[in-house]
Amino acid sequence: GIVGRNGSGKSSLLQFISGILKPTSGSIKVAGRVSALLELGAGFNPEFTGIENIYLNGQILGLTEEQVTEKLPEILSFADIGAFVHQPVKTYSSGMLVRLAFAVIAHVDADILVIDEALAVGDAFFTQKCMRFLRSFMQHGTVLFVSHDTAAVKGLCNYAIWLDKGQVREQGDPKTVC
């Protein structure tokens, strides 16, 4: 879990880890396939339908079209947005968008899931569904979770880092760090 005030460097750190940004000094080493949900709607084309965006985002995350087709029923079931999946995502609420985005990243067979505040816009039922998925995923993979919701960090994470102005202020047990 990564916590800190706005502007402390949390999202930038996740972007470095995800390979979106390159550090000007130092290095980042990542072992495994990363799947990231960094910014609501990132990687989605607002003019495309939900289905089209599932294919687009799945391929951005390294799946073939055939693999996306194979996983499509699971993605649709997890997202649970019904017939809206056939509408352009520009018509979606933020909650529907996070449902679709999370469903895609949850099904790309990643080793590392990077989640940046995305669950803050979901309804309570979907947030709990995501937390159950993340706990299950943590049995075999790594989750990097940024949130201002310290209860979520304490409940989900087994290690936490507090960033302040780009520096690690404290790290260790999530209850102590939060």
GROMACS .gro file of C-alpha atoms in nm:
model
  178
    1GLY     CA    1   0.000   0.000   0.000
    2ILE     CA    2   0.121   0.349  -0.077
    3VAL     CA    3  -0.020   0.647   0.110
    4GLY     CA    4   0.051   1.019   0.122
    5ARG     CA    5  -0.100   1.357   0.051
    6ASN     CA    6  -0.182   1.475  -0.299
    7GLY     CA    7   0.141   1.571  -0.474
    8SER     CA    8   0.359   1.340  -0.265
    9GLY     CA    9   0.465   1.126  -0.563
   10LYS     CA   10   0.237   0.823  -0.529
   11SER     CA   11   0.098   0.827  -0.882
   12SER     CA   12   0.437   0.914  -1.030
   13LEU     CA   13   0.592   0.615  -0.855
   14LEU     CA   14   0.326   0.386  -1.003
   15GLN     CA   15   0.384   0.536  -1.347
   16PHE     CA   16   0.758   0.461  -1.315
   17ILE     CA   17   0.685   0.104  -1.207
   18SER     CA   18   0.436   0.060  -1.492
   19GLY     CA   19   0.687   0.190  -1.748
   20ILE     CA   20   0.478   0.493  -1.845
   21LEU     CA   21   0.740   0.735  -1.713
   22LYS     CA   22   1.116   0.692  -1.713
   23PRO     CA   23   1.319   0.818  -1.416
   24THR     CA   24   1.572   1.094  -1.483
   25SER     CA   25   1.810   0.919  -1.243
   26GLY     CA   26   1.820   0.582  -1.072
   27SER     CA   27   1.644   0.277  -1.202
   28ILE     CA   28   1.328   0.073  -1.159
   29LYS     CA   29   1.343  -0.305  -1.182
   30VAL     CA   30   1.023  -0.499  -1.232
   31ALA     CA   31   1.008  -0.878  -1.246
   32GLY     CA   32   0.688  -0.993  -1.412
   33ARG     CA   33   0.400  -0.872  -1.623
   34VAL     CA   34   0.241  -0.550  -1.495
   35SER     CA   35  -0.123  -0.460  -1.539
   36ALA     CA   36  -0.216  -0.111  -1.424
   37LEU     CA   37  -0.528   0.089  -1.355
   38LEU     CA   38  -0.374   0.431  -1.306
   39GLU     CA   39  -0.621   0.687  -1.429
   40LEU     CA   40  -0.989   0.640  -1.485
   41GLY     CA   41  -1.041   0.581  -1.856
   42ALA     CA   42  -0.671   0.566  -1.945
   43GLY     CA   43  -0.624   0.342  -2.245
   44PHE     CA   44  -0.991   0.370  -2.341
   45ASN     CA   45  -1.121   0.548  -2.649
   46PRO     CA   46  -1.435   0.742  -2.547
   47GLU     CA   47  -1.590   0.695  -2.891
   48PHE     CA   48  -1.557   0.314  -2.879
   49THR     CA   49  -1.811   0.088  -2.714
   50GLY     CA   50  -1.727  -0.102  -2.399
   51ILE     CA   51  -1.667  -0.418  -2.604
   52GLU     CA   52  -1.434  -0.237  -2.843
   53ASN     CA   53  -1.247  -0.090  -2.549
   54ILE     CA   54  -1.211  -0.432  -2.387
   55TYR     CA   55  -1.031  -0.548  -2.701
   56LEU     CA   56  -0.827  -0.228  -2.726
   57ASN     CA   57  -0.722  -0.228  -2.361
   58GLY     CA   58  -0.662  -0.602  -2.352
   59GLN     CA   59  -0.425  -0.572  -2.647
   60ILE     CA   60  -0.250  -0.269  -2.491
   61LEU     CA   61  -0.194  -0.490  -2.187
   62GLY     CA   62  -0.038  -0.763  -2.400
   63LEU     CA   63  -0.319  -1.001  -2.487
   64THR     CA   64  -0.388  -1.120  -2.838
   65GLU     CA   65  -0.732  -1.067  -2.991
   66GLU     CA   66  -0.796  -1.440  -2.948
   67GLN     CA   67  -0.705  -1.425  -2.579
   68VAL     CA   68  -0.940  -1.130  -2.526
   69THR     CA   69  -1.219  -1.322  -2.702
   70GLU     CA   70  -1.154  -1.621  -2.475
   71LYS     CA   71  -1.166  -1.404  -2.161
   72LEU     CA   72  -1.457  -1.184  -2.275
   73PRO     CA   73  -1.734  -1.373  -2.087
   74GLU     CA   74  -1.536  -1.347  -1.759
   75ILE     CA   75  -1.461  -0.978  -1.817
   76LEU     CA   76  -1.826  -0.901  -1.892
   77SER     CA   77  -1.943  -1.097  -1.589
   78PHE     CA   78  -1.697  -0.919  -1.359
   79ALA     CA   79  -1.782  -0.572  -1.496
   80ASP     CA   80  -2.155  -0.643  -1.468
   81ILE     CA   81  -2.265  -0.339  -1.669
   82GLY     CA   82  -2.517  -0.526  -1.885
   83ALA     CA   83  -2.619  -0.385  -2.222
   84PHE     CA   84  -2.422  -0.066  -2.159
   85VAL     CA   85  -2.118  -0.257  -2.282
   86HIS     CA   86  -2.252  -0.195  -2.634
   87GLN     CA   87  -2.264   0.184  -2.582
   88PRO     CA   88  -1.972   0.428  -2.629
   89VAL     CA   89  -1.780   0.465  -2.301
   90LYS     CA   90  -1.820   0.845  -2.322
   91THR     CA   91  -2.178   0.779  -2.204
   92TYR     CA   92  -2.064   0.583  -1.895
   93SER     CA   93  -2.069   0.707  -1.541
   94SER     CA   94  -1.733   0.702  -1.360
   95GLY     CA   95  -1.854   0.394  -1.171
   96MET     CA   96  -1.932   0.206  -1.491
   97LEU     CA   97  -1.598   0.306  -1.638
   98VAL     CA   98  -1.405   0.175  -1.337
   99ARG     CA   99  -1.605  -0.149  -1.347
  100LEU     CA  100  -1.501  -0.206  -1.708
  101ALA     CA  101  -1.140  -0.099  -1.659
  102PHE     CA  102  -1.091  -0.311  -1.348
  103ALA     CA  103  -1.254  -0.612  -1.513
  104VAL     CA  104  -1.004  -0.592  -1.798
  105ILE     CA  105  -0.691  -0.559  -1.581
  106ALA     CA  106  -0.817  -0.839  -1.357
  107HIS     CA  107  -0.819  -1.082  -1.649
  108VAL     CA  108  -0.486  -1.025  -1.825
  109ASP     CA  109  -0.288  -1.283  -1.624
  110ALA     CA  110  -0.050  -1.027  -1.476
  111ASP     CA  111   0.207  -1.092  -1.206
  112ILE     CA  112   0.171  -0.740  -1.065
  113LEU     CA  113  -0.146  -0.533  -1.042
  114VAL     CA  114  -0.105  -0.159  -0.995
  115ILE     CA  115  -0.415   0.023  -0.872
  116ASP     CA  116  -0.418   0.403  -0.826
  117GLU     CA  117  -0.725   0.536  -0.643
  118ALA     CA  118  -0.949   0.385  -0.909
  119LEU     CA  119  -1.180   0.209  -0.665
  120ALA     CA  120  -1.275   0.537  -0.499
  121VAL     CA  121  -1.544   0.597  -0.763
  122GLY     CA  122  -1.699   0.251  -0.751
  123ASP     CA  123  -2.010   0.164  -0.556
  124ALA     CA  124  -1.970  -0.029  -0.228
  125PHE     CA  125  -2.076  -0.363  -0.380
  126PHE     CA  126  -1.824  -0.340  -0.664
  127THR     CA  127  -1.547  -0.213  -0.435
  128GLN     CA  128  -1.595  -0.519  -0.211
  129LYS     CA  129  -1.593  -0.745  -0.519
  130CYS     CA  130  -1.261  -0.587  -0.625
  131MET     CA  131  -1.114  -0.624  -0.275
  132ARG     CA  132  -1.206  -0.994  -0.273
  133PHE     CA  133  -1.044  -1.032  -0.614
  134LEU     CA  134  -0.728  -0.849  -0.499
  135ARG     CA  135  -0.698  -1.064  -0.183
  136SER     CA  136  -0.727  -1.375  -0.398
  137PHE     CA  137  -0.477  -1.238  -0.650
  138MET     CA  138  -0.229  -1.171  -0.368
  139GLN     CA  139  -0.205  -1.546  -0.310
  140HIS     CA  140   0.009  -1.568  -0.627
  141GLY     CA  141   0.085  -1.211  -0.735
  142THR     CA  142   0.175  -0.865  -0.613
  143VAL     CA  143  -0.064  -0.573  -0.572
  144LEU     CA  144   0.057  -0.213  -0.551
  145PHE     CA  145  -0.235  -0.014  -0.414
  146VAL     CA  146  -0.249   0.365  -0.378
  147SER     CA  147  -0.536   0.505  -0.179
  148HIS     CA  148  -0.636   0.787   0.052
  149ASP     CA  149  -0.868   0.533   0.216
  150THR     CA  150  -0.643   0.420   0.501
  151ALA     CA  151  -0.900   0.160   0.611
  152ALA     CA  152  -0.870  -0.003   0.268
  153VAL     CA  153  -0.490   0.004   0.287
  154LYS     CA  154  -0.493  -0.148   0.636
  155GLY     CA  155  -0.750  -0.410   0.533
  156LEU     CA  156  -0.586  -0.514   0.207
  157CYS     CA  157  -0.213  -0.458   0.237
  158ASN     CA  158   0.053  -0.644   0.434
  159TYR     CA  159   0.311  -0.365   0.388
  160ALA     CA  160   0.277   0.009   0.341
  161ILE     CA  161   0.488   0.308   0.240
  162TRP     CA  162   0.412   0.668   0.333
  163LEU     CA  163   0.541   0.914   0.072
  164ASP     CA  164   0.587   1.281   0.152
  165LYS     CA  165   0.722   1.524  -0.110
  166GLY     CA  166   0.873   1.237  -0.309
  167GLN     CA  167   1.050   1.083  -0.009
  168VAL     CA  168   0.970   0.770   0.189
  169ARG     CA  169   0.868   0.903   0.528
  170GLU     CA  170   0.782   0.568   0.686
  171GLN     CA  171   0.739   0.207   0.578
  172GLY     CA  172   0.633  -0.119   0.736
  173ASP     CA  173   0.315  -0.245   0.899
  174PRO     CA  174   0.013  -0.074   0.735
  175LYS     CA  175  -0.153   0.009   1.069
  176THR     CA  176   0.159   0.186   1.192
  177VAL     CA  177   0.226   0.364   0.862
  178CYS     CA  178  -0.135   0.478   0.818
   0.00000   0.00000   0.00000
